[in-house]
mmCIF file of C-alpha atoms and ligand atoms in Angstrom:
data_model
loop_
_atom_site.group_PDB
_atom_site.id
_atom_site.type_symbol
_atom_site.label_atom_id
_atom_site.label_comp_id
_atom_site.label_asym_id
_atom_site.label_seq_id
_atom_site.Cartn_x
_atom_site.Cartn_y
_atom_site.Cartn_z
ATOM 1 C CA UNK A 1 0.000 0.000 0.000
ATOM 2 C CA UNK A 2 2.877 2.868 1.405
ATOM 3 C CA UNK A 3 4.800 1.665 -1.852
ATOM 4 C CA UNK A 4 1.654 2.219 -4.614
ATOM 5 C CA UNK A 5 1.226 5.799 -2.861
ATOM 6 C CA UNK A 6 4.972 6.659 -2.785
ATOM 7 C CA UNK A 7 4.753 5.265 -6.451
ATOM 8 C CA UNK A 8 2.195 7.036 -7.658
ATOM 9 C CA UNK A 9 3.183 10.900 -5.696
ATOM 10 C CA UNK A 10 6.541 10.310 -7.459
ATOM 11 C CA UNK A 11 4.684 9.893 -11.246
ATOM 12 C CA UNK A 12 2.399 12.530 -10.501
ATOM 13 C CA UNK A 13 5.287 14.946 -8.900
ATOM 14 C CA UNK A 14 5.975 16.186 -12.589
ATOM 15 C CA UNK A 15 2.812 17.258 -13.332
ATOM 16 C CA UNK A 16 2.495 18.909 -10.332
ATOM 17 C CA UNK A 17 6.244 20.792 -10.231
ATOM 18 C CA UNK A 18 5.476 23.943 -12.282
ATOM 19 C CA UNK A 19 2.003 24.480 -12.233
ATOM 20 C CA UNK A 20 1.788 28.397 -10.247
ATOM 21 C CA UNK A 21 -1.100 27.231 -8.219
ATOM 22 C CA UNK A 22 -2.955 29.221 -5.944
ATOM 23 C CA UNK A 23 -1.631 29.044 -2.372
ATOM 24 C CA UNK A 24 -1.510 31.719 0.569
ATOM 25 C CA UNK A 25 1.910 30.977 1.135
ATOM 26 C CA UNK A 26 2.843 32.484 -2.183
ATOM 27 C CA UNK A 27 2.038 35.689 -0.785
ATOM 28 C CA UNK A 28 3.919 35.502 2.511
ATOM 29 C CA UNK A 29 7.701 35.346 2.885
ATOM 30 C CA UNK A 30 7.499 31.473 1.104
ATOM 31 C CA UNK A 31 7.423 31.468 -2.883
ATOM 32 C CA UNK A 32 9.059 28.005 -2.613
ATOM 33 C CA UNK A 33 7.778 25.382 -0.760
ATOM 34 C CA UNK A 34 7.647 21.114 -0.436
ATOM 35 C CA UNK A 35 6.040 20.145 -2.559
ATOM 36 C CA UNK A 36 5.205 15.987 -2.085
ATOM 37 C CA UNK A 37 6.866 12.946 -1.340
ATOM 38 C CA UNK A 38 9.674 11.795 -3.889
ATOM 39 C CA UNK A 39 10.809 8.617 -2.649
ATOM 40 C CA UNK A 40 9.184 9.320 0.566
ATOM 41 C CA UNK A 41 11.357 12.329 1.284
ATOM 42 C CA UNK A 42 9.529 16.051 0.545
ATOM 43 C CA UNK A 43 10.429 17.173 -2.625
ATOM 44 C CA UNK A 44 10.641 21.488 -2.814
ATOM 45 C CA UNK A 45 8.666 23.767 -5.833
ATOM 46 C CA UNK A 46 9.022 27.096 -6.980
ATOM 47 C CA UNK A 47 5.970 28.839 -7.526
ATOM 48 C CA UNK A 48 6.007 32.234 -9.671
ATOM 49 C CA UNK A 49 3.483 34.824 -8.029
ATOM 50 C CA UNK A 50 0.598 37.094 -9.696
ATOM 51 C CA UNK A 51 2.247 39.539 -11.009
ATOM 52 C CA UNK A 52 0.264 42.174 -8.447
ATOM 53 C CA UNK A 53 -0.194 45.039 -10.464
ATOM 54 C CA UNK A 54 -0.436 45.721 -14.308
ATOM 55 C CA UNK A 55 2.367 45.492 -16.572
ATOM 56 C CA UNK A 56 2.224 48.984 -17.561
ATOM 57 C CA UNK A 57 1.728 50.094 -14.120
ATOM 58 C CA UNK A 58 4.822 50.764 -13.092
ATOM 59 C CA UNK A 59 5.530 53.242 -16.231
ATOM 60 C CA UNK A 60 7.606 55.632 -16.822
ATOM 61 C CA UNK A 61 10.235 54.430 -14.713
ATOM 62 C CA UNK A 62 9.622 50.598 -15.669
ATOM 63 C CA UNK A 63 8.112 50.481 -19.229
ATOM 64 C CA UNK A 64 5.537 47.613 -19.987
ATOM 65 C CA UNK A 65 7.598 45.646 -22.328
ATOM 66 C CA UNK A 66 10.202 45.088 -19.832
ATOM 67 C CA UNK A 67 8.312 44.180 -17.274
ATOM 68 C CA UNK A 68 6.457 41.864 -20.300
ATOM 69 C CA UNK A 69 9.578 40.360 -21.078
ATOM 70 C CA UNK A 70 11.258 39.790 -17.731
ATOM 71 C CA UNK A 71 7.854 38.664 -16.046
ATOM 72 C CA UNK A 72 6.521 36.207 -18.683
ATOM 73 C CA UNK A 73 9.826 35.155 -20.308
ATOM 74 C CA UNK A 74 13.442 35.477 -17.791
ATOM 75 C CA UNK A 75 11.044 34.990 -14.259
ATOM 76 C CA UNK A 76 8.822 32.432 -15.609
ATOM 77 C CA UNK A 77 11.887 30.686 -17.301
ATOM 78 C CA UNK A 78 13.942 30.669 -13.720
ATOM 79 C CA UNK A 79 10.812 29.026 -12.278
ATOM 80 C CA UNK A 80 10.629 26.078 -14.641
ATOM 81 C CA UNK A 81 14.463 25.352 -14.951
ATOM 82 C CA UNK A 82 14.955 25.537 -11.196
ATOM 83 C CA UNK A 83 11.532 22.479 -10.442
ATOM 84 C CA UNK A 84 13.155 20.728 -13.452
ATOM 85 C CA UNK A 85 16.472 20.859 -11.923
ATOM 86 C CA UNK A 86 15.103 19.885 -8.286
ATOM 87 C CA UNK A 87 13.339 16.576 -9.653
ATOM 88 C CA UNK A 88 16.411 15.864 -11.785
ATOM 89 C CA UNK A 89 18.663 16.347 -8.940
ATOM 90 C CA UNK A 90 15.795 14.300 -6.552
ATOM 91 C CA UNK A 91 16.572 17.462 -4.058
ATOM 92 C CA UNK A 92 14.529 17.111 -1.262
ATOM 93 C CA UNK A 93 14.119 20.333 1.220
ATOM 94 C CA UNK A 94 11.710 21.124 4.206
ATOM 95 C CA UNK A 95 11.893 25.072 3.311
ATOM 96 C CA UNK A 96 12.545 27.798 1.931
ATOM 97 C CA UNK A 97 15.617 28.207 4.542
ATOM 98 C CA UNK A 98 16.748 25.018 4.733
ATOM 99 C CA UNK A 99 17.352 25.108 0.616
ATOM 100 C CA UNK A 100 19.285 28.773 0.989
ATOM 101 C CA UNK A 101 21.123 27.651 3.705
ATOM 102 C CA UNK A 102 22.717 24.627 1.182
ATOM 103 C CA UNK A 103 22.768 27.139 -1.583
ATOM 104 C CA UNK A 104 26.820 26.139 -1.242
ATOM 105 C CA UNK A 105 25.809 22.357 -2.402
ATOM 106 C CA UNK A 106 23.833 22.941 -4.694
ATOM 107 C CA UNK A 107 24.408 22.598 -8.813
ATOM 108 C CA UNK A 108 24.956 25.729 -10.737
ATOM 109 C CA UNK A 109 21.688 24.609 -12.741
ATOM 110 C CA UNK A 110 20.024 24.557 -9.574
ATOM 111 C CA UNK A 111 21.420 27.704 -7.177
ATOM 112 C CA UNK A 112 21.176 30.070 -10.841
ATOM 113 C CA UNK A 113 17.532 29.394 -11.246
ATOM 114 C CA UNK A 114 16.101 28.914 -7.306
ATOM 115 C CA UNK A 115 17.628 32.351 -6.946
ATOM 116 C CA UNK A 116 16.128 33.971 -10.148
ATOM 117 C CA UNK A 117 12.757 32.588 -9.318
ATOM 118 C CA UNK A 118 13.108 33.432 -5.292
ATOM 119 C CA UNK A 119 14.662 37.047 -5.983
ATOM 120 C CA UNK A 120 12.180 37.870 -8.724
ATOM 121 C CA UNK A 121 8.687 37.350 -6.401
ATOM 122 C CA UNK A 122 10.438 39.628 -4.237
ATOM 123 C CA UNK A 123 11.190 42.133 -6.697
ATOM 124 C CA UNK A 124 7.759 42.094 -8.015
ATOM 125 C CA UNK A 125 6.669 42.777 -3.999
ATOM 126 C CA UNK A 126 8.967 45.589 -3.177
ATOM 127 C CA UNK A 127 7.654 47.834 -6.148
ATOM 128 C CA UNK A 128 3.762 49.615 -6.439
ATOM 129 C CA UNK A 129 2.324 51.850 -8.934
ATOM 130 C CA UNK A 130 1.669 55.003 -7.199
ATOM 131 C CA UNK A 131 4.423 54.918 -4.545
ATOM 132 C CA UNK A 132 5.372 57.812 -2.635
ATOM 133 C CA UNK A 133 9.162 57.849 -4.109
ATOM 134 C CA UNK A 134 10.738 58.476 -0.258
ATOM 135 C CA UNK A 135 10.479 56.231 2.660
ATOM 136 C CA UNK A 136 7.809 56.947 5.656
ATOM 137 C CA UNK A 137 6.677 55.343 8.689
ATOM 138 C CA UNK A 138 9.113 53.481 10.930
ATOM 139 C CA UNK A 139 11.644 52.807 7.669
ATOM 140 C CA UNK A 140 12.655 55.988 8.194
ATOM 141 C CA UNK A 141 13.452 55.785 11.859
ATOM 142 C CA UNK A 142 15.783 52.378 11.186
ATOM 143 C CA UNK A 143 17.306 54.097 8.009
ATOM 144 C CA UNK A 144 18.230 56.975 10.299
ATOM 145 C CA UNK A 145 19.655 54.988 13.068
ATOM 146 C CA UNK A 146 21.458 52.460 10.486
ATOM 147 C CA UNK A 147 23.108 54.637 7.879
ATOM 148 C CA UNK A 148 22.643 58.605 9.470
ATOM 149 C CA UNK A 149 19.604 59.726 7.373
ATOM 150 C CA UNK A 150 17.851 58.354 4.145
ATOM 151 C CA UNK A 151 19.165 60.066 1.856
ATOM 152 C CA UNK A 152 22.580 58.610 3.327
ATOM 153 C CA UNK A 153 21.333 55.132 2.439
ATOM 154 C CA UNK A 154 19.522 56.290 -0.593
ATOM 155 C CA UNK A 155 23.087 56.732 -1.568
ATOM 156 C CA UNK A 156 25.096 54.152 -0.281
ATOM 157 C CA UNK A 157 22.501 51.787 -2.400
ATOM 158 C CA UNK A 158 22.636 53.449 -5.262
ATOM 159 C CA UNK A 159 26.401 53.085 -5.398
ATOM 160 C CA UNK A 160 26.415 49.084 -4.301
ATOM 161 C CA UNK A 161 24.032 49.235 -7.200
ATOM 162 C CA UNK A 162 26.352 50.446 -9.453
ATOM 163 C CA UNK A 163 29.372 49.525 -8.381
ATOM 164 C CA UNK A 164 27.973 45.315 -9.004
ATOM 165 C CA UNK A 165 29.995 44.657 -12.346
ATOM 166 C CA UNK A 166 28.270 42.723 -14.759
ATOM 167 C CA UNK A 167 24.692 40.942 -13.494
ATOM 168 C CA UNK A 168 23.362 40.674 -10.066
ATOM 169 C CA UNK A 169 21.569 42.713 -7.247
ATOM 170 C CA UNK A 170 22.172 45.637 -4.900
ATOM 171 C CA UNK A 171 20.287 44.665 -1.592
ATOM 172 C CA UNK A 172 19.010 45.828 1.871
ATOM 173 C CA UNK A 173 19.116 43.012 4.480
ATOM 174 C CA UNK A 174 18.058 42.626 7.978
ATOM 175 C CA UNK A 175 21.414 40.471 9.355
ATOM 176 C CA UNK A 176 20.645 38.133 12.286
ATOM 177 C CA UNK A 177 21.643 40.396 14.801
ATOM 178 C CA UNK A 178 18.927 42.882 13.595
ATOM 179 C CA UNK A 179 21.303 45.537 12.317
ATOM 180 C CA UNK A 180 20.483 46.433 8.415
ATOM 181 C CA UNK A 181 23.280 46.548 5.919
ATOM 182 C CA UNK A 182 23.330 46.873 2.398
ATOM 183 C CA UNK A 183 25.175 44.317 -0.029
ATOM 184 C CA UNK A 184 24.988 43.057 -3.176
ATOM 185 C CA UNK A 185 25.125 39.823 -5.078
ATOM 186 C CA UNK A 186 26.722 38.633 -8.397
ATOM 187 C CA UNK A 187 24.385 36.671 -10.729
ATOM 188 C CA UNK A 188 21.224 35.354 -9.298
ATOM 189 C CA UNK A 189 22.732 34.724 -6.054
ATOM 190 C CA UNK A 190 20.861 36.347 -2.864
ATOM 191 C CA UNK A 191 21.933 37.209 0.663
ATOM 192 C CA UNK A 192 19.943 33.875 2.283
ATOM 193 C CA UNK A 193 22.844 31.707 0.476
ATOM 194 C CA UNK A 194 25.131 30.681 2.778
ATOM 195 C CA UNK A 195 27.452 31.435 0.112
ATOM 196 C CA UNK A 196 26.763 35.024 0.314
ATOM 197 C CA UNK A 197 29.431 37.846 1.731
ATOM 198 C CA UNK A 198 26.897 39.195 3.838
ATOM 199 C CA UNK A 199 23.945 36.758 5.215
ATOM 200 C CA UNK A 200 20.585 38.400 6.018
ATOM 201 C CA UNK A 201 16.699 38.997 5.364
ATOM 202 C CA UNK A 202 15.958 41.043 2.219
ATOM 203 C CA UNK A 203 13.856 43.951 3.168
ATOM 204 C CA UNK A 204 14.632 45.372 -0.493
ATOM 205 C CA UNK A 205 16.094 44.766 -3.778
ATOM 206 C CA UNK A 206 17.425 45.553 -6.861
ATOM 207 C CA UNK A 207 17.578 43.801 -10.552
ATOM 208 C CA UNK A 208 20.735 45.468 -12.158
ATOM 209 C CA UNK A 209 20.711 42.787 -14.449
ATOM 210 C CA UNK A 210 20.522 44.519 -18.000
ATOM 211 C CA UNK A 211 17.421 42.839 -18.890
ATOM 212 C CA UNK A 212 15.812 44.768 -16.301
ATOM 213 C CA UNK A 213 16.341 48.005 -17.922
ATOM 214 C CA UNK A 214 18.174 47.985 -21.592
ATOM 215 C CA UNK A 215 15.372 48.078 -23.893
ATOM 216 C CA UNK A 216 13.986 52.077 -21.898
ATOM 217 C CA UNK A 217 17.850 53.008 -20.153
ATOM 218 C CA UNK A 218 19.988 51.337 -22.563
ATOM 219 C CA UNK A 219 23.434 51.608 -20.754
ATOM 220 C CA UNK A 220 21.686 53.873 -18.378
ATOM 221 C CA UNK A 221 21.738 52.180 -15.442
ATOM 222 C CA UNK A 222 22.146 55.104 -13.403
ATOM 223 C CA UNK A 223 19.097 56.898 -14.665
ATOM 224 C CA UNK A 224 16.923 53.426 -13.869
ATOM 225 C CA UNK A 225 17.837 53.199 -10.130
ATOM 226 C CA UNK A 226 16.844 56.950 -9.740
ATOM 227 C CA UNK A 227 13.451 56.406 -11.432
ATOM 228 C CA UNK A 228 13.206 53.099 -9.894
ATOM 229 C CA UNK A 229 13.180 54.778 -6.189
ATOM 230 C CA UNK A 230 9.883 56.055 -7.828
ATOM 231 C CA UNK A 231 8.002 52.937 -7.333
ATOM 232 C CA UNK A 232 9.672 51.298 -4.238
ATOM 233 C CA UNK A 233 6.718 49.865 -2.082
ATOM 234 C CA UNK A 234 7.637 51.212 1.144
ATOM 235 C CA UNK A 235 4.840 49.325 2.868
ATOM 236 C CA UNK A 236 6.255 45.952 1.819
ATOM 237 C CA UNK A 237 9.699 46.945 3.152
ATOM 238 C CA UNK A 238 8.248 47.939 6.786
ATOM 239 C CA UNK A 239 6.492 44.817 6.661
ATOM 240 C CA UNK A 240 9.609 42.630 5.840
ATOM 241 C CA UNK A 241 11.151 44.653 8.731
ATOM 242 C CA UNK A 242 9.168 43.554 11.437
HETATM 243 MN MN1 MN B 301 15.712 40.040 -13.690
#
């Protein structure tokens, strides 16, 4: 009987890995999550959000095609490599954490795309149409205390933002201590690898991949991360703060 079941959830796992069903968990800090039993261990999915807002909506400073493109065609494409990859690999993870923290172990195949499809339902959090463009609320009171005032940290992000050669991210992370710090990661990589430089909880990012901004800022990427600041969901930050 336990063998026909464990059979059957590890035929039926394909099907399953990929499919963006609805859950409530996608829209709390887990967009990855077991997933079912493969070979009576829990396998782990990805699961690409709702996009929550239009695809225009974030114009001018993020034109629809982009977000078109980099929504439907680089997110979408991170999501199914990364559950192909995991049921390949038979990788079997209890969370979210638990895969990050073995980010070290993991393939190239695999760590690329988990942190393309993780980092990109948190980029599509952290930004709303109609944003205020400067922090409020009790951001402003950590930013102050952290980095000496916001525009202070407005800066010191812009230039980790910058400054990343090539593809990757500019971050602000909540370490374990509490303290906030901003980093930034090469590639897809993420700050809740244990490979990263510095380990914490993203409270906000940045896509300074070129795909995120080539076809409206060509090699603009200064002029993108000031109009970006434009649509920074503030809320979702003070949220992810605590
Ligand atoms: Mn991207």
């Amino acid at each position: 009987m336990k063998t026909s079941r464990r059979k059957f959830m590890s035929d039926s796992l394909k099907a399953t890995v990929g499919a963006a069903v609805g859950s409530s968990l996608i829209f709390d800090k887990a967009f990855a999550q077991p997933s079912g039993s493969l070979n009576g261990n829990t396998a782990f999915e990805f699961r690409q959000i709702p996009l929550p807002y239009e695809k225009n909506a974030l114009e001018p400073s993020i034109d629809a095609m982009t977000m078109d493109i980099h929504y439907s065609k680089h997110h979408a494409a991170y999501i199914k490599n990364v559950n192909e990859a995991i049921v390949a690999e038979k990788l079997t993870y209890s969370s979210e954490q638990e895969f990050f923290d073995n980010a070290s172990k993991l393939s190239s195949k695999v760590r690329n795309n988990a942190g393309g499809a993780w980092n990109h339902n948190f980029f599509w959090q952290v930004m709303k149409p109609g944003a205020s463009g400067t922090p409020y609320g009790k951001i402003v009171a950590a930013l102050d205390g952290s980095f000496g005032s916001v525009p202070k940290f407005m800066e010191q992000f812009n230039a980790a933002a910058m400054g990343r050669f090539g593809s990757g991210w500019a971050w602000l992370v909540k370490d374990a201590s509490g303290k906030l710090l901003i980093t930034s990661t090469p590639n897809q990589d993420n700050p809740l690898m244990d490979t990263a430089e510095v380990k914490g909880t993203p409270l906000l990012g940045l896509d300074v991949w070129e795909h995120a901004y080539y076809l409206k800022y060509q090699n603009k990427r200064n002029e993108y991360i000031t109009n970006w600041w434009n649509v920074v969901n503030w809320d979702e930050v003070a949220k992810r703060l605590g």
